[in-house]
Short mmCIF file of C-alpha atoms in Angstrom, two decimals:
data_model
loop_
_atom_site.label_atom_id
_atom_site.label_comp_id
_atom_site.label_asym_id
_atom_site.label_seq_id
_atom_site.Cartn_x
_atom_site.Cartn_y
_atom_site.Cartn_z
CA UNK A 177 0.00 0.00 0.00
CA UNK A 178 1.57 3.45 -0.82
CA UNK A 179 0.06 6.87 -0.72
CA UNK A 180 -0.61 9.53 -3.02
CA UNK A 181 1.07 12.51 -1.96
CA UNK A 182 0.95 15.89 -3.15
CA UNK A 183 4.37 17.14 -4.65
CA UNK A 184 7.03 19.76 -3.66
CA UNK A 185 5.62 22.63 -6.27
CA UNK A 186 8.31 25.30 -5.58
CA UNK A 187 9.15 27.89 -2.32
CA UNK A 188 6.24 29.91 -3.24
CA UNK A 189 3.56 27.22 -3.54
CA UNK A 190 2.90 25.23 -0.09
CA UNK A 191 -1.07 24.17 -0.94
CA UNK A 192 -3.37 23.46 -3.73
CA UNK A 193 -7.22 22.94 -4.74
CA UNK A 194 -7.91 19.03 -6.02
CA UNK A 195 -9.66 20.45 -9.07
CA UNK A 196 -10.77 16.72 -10.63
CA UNK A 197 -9.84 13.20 -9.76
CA UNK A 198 -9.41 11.06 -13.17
CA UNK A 199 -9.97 7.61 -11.54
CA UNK A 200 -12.10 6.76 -9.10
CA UNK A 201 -11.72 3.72 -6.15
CA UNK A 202 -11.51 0.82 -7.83
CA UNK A 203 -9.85 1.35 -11.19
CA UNK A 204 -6.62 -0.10 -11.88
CA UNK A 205 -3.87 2.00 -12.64
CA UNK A 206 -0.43 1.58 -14.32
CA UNK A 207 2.90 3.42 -13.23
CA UNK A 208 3.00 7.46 -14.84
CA UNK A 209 -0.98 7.31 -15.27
CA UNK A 210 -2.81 10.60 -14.38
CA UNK A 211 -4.37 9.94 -11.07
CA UNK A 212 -5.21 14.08 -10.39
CA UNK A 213 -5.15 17.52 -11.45
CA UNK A 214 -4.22 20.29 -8.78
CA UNK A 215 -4.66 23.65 -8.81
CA UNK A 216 -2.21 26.00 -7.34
CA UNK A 217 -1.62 30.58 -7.32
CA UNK A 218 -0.23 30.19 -10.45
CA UNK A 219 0.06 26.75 -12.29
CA UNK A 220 -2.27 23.33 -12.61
CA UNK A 221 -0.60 20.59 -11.77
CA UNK A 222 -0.89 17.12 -12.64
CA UNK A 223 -0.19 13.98 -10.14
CA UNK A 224 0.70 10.80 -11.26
CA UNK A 225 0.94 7.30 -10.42
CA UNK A 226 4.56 6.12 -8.49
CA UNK A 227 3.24 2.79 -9.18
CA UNK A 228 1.46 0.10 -10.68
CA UNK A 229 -2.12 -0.50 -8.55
CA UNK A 230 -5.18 -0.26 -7.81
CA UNK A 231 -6.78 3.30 -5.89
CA UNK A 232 -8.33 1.94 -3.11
CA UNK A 233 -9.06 4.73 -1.08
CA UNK A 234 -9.13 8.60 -1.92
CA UNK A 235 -8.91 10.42 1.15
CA UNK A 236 -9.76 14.07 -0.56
CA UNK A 237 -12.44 14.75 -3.04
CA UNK A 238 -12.42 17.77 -5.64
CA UNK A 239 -12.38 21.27 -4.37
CA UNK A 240 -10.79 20.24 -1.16
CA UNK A 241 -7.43 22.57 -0.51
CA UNK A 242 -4.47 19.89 0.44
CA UNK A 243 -1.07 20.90 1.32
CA UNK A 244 2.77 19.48 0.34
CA UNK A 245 3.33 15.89 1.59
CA UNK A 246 -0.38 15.61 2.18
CA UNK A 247 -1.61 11.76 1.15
CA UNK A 248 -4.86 12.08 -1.04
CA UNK A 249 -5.63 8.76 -1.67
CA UNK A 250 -4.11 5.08 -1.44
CA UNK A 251 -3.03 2.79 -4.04
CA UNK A 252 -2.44 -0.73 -3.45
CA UNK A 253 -2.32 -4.49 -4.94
CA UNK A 254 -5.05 -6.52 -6.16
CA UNK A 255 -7.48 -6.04 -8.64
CA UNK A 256 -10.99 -4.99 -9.17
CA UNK A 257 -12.91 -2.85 -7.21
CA UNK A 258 -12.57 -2.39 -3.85
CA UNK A 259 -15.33 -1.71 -1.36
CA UNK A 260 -15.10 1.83 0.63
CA UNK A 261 -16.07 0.19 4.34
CA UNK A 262 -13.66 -2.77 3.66
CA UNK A 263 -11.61 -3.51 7.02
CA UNK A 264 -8.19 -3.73 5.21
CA UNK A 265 -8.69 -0.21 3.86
CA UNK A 266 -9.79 1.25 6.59
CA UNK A 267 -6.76 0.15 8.90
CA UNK A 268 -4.75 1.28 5.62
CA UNK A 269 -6.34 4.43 6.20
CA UNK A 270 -5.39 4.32 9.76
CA UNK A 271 -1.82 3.90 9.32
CA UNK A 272 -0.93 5.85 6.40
CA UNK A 273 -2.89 8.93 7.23
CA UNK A 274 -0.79 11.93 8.68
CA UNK A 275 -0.28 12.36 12.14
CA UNK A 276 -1.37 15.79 11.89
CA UNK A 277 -3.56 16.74 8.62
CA UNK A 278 -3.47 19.97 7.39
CA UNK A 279 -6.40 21.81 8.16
CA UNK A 280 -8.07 23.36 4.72
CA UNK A 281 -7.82 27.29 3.97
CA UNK A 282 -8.63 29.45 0.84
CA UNK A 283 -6.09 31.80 -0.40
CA UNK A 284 -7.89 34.68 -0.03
CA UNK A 285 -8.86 34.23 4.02
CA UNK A 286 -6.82 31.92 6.57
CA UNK A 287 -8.33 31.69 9.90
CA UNK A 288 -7.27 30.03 13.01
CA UNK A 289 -5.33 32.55 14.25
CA UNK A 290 -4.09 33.84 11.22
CA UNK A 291 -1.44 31.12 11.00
CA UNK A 292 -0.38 29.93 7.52
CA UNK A 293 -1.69 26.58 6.31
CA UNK A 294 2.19 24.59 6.93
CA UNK A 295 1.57 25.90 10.57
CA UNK A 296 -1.73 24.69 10.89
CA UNK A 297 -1.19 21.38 9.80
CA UNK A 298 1.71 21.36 12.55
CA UNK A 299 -0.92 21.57 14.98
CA UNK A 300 -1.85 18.41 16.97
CA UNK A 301 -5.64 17.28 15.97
CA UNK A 302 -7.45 16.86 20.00
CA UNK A 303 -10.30 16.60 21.80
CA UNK A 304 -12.04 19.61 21.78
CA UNK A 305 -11.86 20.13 25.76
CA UNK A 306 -15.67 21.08 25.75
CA UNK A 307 -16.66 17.97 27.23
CA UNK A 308 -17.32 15.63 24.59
CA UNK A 309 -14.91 13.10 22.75
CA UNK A 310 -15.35 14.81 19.38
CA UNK A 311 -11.24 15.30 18.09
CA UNK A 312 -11.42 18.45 15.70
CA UNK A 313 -8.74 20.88 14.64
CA UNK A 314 -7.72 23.95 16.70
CA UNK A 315 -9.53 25.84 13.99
CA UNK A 316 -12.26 23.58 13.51
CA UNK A 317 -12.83 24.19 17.23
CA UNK A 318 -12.34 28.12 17.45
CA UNK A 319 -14.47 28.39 14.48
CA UNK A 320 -16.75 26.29 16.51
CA UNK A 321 -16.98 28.51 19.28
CA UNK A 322 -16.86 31.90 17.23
CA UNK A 323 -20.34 30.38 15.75
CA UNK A 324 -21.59 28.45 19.03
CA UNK A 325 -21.68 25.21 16.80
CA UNK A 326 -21.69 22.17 18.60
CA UNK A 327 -19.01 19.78 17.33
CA UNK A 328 -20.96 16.48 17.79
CA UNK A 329 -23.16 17.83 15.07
CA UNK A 330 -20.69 18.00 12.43
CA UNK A 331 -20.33 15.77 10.16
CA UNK A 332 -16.64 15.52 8.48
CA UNK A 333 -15.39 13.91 5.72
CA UNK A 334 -12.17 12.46 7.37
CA UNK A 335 -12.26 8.60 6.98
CA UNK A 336 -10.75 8.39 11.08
CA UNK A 337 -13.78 10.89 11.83
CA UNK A 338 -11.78 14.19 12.89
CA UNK A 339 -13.51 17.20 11.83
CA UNK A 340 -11.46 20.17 10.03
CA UNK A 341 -12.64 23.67 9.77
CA UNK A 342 -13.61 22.76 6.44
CA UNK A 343 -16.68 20.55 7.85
CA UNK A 344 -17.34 23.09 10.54
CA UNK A 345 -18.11 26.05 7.74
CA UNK A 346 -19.80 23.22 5.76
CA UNK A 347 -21.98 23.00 8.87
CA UNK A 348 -22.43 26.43 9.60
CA UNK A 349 -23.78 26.96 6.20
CA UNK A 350 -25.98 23.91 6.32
CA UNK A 351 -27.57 25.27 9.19
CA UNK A 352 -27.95 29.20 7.42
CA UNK A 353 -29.83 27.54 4.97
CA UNK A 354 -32.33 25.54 7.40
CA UNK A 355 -32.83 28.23 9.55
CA UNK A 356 -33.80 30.04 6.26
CA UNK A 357 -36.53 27.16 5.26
CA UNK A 358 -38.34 26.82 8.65
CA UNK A 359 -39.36 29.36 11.19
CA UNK A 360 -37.78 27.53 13.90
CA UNK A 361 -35.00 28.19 15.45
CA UNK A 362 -32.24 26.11 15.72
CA UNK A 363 -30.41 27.05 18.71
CA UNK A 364 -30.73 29.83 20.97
CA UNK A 365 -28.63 32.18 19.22
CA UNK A 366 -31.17 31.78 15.81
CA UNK A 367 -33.51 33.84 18.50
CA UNK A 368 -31.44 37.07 17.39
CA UNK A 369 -32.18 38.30 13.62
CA UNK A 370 -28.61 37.66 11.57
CA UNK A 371 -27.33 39.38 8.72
CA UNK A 372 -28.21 37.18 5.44
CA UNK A 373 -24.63 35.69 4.21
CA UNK A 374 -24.06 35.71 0.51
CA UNK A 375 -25.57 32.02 0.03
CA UNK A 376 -28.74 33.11 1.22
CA UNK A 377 -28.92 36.12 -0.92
CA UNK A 378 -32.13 35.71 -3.18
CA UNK A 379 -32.30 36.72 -6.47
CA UNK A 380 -35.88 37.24 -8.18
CA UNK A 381 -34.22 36.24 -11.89
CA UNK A 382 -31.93 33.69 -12.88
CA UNK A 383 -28.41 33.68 -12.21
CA UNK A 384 -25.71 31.20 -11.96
CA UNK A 385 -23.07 30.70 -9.45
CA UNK A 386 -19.91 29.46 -9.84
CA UNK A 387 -16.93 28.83 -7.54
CA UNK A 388 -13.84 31.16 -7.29
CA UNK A 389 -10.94 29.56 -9.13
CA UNK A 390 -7.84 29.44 -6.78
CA UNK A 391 -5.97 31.11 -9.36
CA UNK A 392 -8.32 33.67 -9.59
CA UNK A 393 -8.99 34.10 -6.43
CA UNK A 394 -5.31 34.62 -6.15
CA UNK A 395 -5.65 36.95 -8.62
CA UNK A 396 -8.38 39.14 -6.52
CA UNK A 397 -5.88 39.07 -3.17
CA UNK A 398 -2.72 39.89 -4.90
CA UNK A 399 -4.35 42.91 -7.17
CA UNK A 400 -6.00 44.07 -3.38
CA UNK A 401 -2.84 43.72 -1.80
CA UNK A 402 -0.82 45.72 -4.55
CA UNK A 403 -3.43 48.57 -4.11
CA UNK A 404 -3.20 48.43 -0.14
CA UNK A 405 0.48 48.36 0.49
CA UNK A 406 2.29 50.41 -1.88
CA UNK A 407 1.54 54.22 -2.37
CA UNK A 408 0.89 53.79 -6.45
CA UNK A 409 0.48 56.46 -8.77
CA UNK A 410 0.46 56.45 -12.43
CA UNK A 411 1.84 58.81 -15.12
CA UNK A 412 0.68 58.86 -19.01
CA UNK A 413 2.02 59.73 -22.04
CA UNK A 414 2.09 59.21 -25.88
CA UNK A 415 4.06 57.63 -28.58
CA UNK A 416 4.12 58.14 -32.05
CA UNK A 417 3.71 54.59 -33.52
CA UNK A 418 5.12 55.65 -37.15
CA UNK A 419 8.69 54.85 -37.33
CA UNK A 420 7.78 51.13 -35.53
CA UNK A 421 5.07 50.71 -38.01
CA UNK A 422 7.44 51.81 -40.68
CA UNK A 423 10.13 49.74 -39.65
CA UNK A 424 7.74 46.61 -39.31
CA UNK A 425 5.89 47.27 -42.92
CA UNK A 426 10.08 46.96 -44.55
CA UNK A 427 11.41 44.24 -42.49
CA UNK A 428 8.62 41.55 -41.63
CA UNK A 429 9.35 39.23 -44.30
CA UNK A 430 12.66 38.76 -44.44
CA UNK A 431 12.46 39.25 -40.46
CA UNK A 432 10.17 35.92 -40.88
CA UNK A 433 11.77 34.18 -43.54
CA UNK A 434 15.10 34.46 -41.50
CA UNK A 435 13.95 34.20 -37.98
CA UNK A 436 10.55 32.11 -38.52
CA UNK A 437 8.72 34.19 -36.08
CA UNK A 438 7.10 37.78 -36.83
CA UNK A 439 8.03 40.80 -35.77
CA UNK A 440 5.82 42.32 -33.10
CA UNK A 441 5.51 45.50 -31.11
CA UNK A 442 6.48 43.76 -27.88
CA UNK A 443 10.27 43.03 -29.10
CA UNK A 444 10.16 46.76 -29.58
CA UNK A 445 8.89 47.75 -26.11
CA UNK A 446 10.57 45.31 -24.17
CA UNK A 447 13.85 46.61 -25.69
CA UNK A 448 12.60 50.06 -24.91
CA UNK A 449 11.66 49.09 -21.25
CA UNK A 450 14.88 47.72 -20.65
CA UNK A 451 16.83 50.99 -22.11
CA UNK A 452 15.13 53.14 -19.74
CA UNK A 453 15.79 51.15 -16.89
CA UNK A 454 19.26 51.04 -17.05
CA UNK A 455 18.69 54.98 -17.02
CA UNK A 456 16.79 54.76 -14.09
CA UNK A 457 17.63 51.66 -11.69
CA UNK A 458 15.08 52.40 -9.16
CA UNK A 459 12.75 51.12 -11.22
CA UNK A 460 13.75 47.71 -11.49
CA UNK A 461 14.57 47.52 -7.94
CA UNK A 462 12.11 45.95 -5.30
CA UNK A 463 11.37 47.30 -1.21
CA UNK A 464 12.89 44.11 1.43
CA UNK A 465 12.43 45.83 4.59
CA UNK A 466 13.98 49.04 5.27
CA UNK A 467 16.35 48.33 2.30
CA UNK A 468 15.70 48.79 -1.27
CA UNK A 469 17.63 46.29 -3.68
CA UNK A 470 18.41 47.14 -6.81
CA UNK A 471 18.33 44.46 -9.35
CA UNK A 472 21.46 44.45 -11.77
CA UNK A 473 19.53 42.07 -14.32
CA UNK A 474 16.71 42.40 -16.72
CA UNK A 475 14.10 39.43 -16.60
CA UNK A 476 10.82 41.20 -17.90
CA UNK A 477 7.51 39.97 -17.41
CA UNK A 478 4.99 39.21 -19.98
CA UNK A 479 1.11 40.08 -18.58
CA UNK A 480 -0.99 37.25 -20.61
CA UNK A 481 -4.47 36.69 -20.51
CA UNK A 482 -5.36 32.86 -19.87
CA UNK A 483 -9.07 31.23 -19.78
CA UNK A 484 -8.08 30.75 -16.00
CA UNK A 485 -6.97 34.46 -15.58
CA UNK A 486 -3.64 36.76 -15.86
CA UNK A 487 -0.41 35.28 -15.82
CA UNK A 488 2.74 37.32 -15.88
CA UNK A 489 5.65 34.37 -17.75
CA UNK A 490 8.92 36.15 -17.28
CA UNK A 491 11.25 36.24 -20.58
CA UNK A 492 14.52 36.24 -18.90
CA UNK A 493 17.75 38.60 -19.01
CA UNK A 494 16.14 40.25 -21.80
CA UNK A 495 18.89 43.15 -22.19
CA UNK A 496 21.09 40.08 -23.60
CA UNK A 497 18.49 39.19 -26.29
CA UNK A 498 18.31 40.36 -29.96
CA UNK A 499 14.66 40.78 -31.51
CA UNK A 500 14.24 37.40 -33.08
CA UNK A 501 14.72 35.76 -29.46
CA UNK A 502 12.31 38.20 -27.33
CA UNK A 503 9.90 37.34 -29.92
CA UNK A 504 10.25 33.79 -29.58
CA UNK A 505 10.45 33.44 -26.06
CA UNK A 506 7.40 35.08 -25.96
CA UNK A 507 4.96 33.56 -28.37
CA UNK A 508 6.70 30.37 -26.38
CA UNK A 509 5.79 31.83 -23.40
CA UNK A 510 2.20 32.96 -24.69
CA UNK A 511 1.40 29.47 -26.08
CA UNK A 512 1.98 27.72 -22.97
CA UNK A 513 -0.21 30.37 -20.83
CA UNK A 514 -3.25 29.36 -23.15
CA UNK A 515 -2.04 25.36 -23.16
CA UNK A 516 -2.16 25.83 -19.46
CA UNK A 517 1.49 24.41 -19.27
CA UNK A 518 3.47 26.94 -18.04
CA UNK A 519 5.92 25.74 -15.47
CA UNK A 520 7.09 27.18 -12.08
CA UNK A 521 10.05 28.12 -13.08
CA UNK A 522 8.11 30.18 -16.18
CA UNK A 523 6.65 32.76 -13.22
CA UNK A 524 8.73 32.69 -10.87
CA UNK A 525 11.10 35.91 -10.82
CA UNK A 526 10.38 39.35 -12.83
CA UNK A 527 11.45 42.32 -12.23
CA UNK A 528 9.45 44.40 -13.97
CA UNK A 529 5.93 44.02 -16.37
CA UNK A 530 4.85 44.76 -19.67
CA UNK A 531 1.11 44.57 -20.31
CA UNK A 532 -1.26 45.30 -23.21
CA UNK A 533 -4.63 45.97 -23.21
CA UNK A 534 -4.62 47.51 -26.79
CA UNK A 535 -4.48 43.93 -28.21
CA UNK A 536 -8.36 43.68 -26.50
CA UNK A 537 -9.44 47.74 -27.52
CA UNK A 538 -8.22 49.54 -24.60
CA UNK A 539 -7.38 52.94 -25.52
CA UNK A 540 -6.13 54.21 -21.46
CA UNK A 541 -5.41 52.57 -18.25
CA UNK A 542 -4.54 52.13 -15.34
CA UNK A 543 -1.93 48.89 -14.71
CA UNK A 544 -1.46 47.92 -10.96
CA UNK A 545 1.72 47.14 -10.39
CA UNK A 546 2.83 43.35 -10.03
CA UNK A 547 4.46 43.38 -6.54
CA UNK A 548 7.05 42.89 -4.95
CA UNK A 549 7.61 45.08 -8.47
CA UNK A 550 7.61 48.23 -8.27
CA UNK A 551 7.20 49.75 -11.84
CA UNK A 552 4.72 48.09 -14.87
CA UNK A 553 4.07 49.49 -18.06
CA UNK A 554 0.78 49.83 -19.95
CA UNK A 555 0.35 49.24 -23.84
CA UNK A 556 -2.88 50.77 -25.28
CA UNK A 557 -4.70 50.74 -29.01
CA UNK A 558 -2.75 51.92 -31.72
CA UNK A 559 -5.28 54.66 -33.36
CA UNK A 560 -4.91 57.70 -35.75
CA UNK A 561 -5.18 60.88 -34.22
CA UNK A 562 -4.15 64.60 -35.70
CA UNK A 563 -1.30 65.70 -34.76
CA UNK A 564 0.36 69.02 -35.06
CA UNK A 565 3.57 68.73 -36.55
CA UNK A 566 4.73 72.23 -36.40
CA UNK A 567 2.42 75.75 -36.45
CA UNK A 568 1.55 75.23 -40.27
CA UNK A 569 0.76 71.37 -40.34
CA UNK A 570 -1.28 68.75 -39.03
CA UNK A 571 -1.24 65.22 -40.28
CA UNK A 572 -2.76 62.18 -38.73
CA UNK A 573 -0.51 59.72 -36.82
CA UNK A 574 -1.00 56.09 -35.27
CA UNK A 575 -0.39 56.65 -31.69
CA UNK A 576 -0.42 55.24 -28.75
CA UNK A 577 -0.95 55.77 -24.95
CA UNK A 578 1.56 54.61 -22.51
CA UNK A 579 0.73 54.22 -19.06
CA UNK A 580 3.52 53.61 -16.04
CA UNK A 581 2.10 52.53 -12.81
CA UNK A 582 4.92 53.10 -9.94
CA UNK A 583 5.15 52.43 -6.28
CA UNK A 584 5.57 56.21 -5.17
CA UNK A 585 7.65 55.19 -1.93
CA UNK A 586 11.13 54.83 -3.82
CA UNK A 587 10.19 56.14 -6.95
CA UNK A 588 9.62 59.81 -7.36
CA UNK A 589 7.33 61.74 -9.81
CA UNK A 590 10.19 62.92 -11.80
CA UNK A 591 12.11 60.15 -12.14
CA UNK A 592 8.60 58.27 -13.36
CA UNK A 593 8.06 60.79 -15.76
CA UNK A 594 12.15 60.77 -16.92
CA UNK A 595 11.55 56.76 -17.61
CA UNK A 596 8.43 56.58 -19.44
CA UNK A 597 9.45 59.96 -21.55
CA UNK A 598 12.47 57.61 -22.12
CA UNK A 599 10.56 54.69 -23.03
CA UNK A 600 9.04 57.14 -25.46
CA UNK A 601 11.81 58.61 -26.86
CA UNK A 602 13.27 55.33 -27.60
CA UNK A 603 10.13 53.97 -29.58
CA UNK A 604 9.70 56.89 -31.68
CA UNK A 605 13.11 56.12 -32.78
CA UNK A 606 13.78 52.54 -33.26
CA UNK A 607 17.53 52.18 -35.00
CA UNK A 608 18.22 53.84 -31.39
CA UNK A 609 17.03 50.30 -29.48
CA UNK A 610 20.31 48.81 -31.18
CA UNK A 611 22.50 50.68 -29.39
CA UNK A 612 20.62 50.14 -25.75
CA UNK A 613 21.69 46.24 -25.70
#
């Protein structure tokens, strides 16, 4: 008998949502075969096999948040299906389950105590010390309290019957929703009028609900986070898109034909990006502390959208790359954000960001930054506007707004408006990008 156990997925990544199971108890399974996928902040994983089997038990079902190390399920000999309340799975379960499972937690609220999900599965699982022999979590049980829920009444889904905060909110809601349905109340406290939660919310036409990805809902906390901890401001300006488009309508065949990949704006802008901020270091640095570390080395990062959400792939030590190989690394890059394959090591990193809303119609925004960075820059639509050339002349012109989002603690105004005029400056004259490598 050997468990499954969820993988070491980087520094940054210590839990994950099971977001389907591809076998069920039972089936019989070779070595490499696709047991799982898991969903993680930034990457779906999938889990396979160690070994030749059969599942006999799987200990947690789909939307369940598991940590590293955690066992999911058993695999053993035999063949055939195996039933659930058999006695030799059960002590299997018994002696392969963790001494201490990990309690689950979204990404976007941990309670019990505000401890991280590694130090809540540290804690010992006991008796909840209210007088019964229920064993629960120290969060199932302060959640408990916090919502004077009895913890004989929950039900959990643990196959040695302890009961995780998980079960306790599963509970909790169980109970909104039947105090909802029938005029009686179900405890004392239901004597007080409560505040409707958002699953009783009533809608008089149809909607349709659906859960939070994790990665989105990383999404949501990290954006939040960005806007509540650094002081950001954002600056605007304009580029004349002529000479690029120019430059792009001479070269893009033989830029093809040599290179076999086309020749896009974002080779142009990431070259640009990476000129100005070797003008302006601050820029690419990051805040650790009291101490701000600047960041001799230029790994730029890519904003893509993804049917699961944003993702930021990093095209690495870009001020050593010609045009041909920014543009490959990311339509590279780009293909595996929409094959949902991107790797860890794909993310990880960045130290500053490049994103385009033109591509969907955006004529002006606002970026927020990508922290710990602490400078992104905004591509817009490319449209024709008149422009005065000089006091005699108009003509019209495909520009472009530019937007730079910075994190006004270590950058200041001027030095914001030096880099993106820069950044400018550098596009409207593209023979000068060769000489900013």
């Amino acid at each position: 008998m050997s468990d499954i156990l969820v993988p070491a997925m980087g520094e940054s990544i210590t839990e994950g949502t099971i977001s389907k199971w591809l076998v069920k108890e039972g089936d019989s399974v070779g070595q490499g075969d696709v047991l799982l996928e898991l969903e993680t902040d930034k990457v779906n994983l999938e889990i396979s096999a160690e070994e030749a089997g059969v599942v006999q038990k799987i200990l947690r079902q789909e939307g369940e948040t598991v940590v590293i190390g955690e066992a999911v399920g058993l695999i053993g000999s035999g063949s055939g299906s195996v039933s659930a309340g058999s006695s030799g799975v059960g002590e299997a379960a018994a002696t392969k389950a963790p001494e201490a499972p990990p309690v689950a937690t979204s990404p976007a609220s941990i309670e019990g105590g505000g401890k991280s999900a590694a130090e809540q599965a540290a804690q010992p699982i006991a008796s909840n010390g209210d007088g019964n022999g229920q064993t629960a979590s120290p969060s199932a049980r302060k959640l408990a309290r916090e919502r004077g829920i009895d913890l004989e009444q929950v039900q959990g889904k643990d196959p040695l019957g302890r009961v995780f905060q998980e079960d306790v909110k599963t509970h909790a809601n169980s109970a909104d929703v039947s105090r909802a349905a029938s005029p009686a109340p179900a405890s004392p406290a239901a004597n007080k009028p409560a505040a409707a939660s958002p699953s009783q919310t009533e809608y008089s036409k149809p909607v349709e609900r659906q859960r939070m990805s994790r990665r989105r809902a990383t999404i949501a906390k990290r954006l939040v986070e960005a806007q509540q901890t650094a002081a950001m401001l954002t600056t605007f300006n304009e580029v004349d898109m002529t000479a690029i488009l120019d430059v792009r309508k001479r070269r893009k065949d033989k830029f093809k034909e040599k290179h076999d990949v086309g020749l896009g704006f974002m080779s142009f802008f990431t070259k640009a990006v990476v000129g100005a901020l070797k003008r302006f270091p601050t820029v690419n640095a990051e805040i650790n502390g009291d101490d701000i570390v600047l960041k001799k080395y230029y790994d730029i990062g890519i904003a893509v959208s993804a049917k699961e959400g944003l993702v930021v792939p990093v095209v690495r030590d870009a001020d050593r790359l010609g045009f041909a190989e920014i543009e490959k690394s990311i339509a590279e890059l780009a293909g595996k954000a929409r094959s949902n394959s991107l790797s860890l090591a794909d993310l990880q990193g960045g130290t500053f960001t490049i994103t385009n809303g033109g591509i969907f119609g955006s004529l002006l925004s606002t970026p927020i930054l990508n922290t710990p960075q602490v400078g992104i820059l905004g591509m817009h639509k490319i449209q024709l506007r008149p422009i005065a050339i000089d006091e005699e002349r108009m003509e019209n012109r495909p520009m472009m707004y530019i937007a730079l989002s910075y994190d006004h603690r270590i950058i200041d105004g001027s030095e914001a408006v030096r880099f993106l005029v820069t950044v400018k400056e550098l596009l409207e004259d593209p023979e000068s990008l060769l000489l900013e490598g």
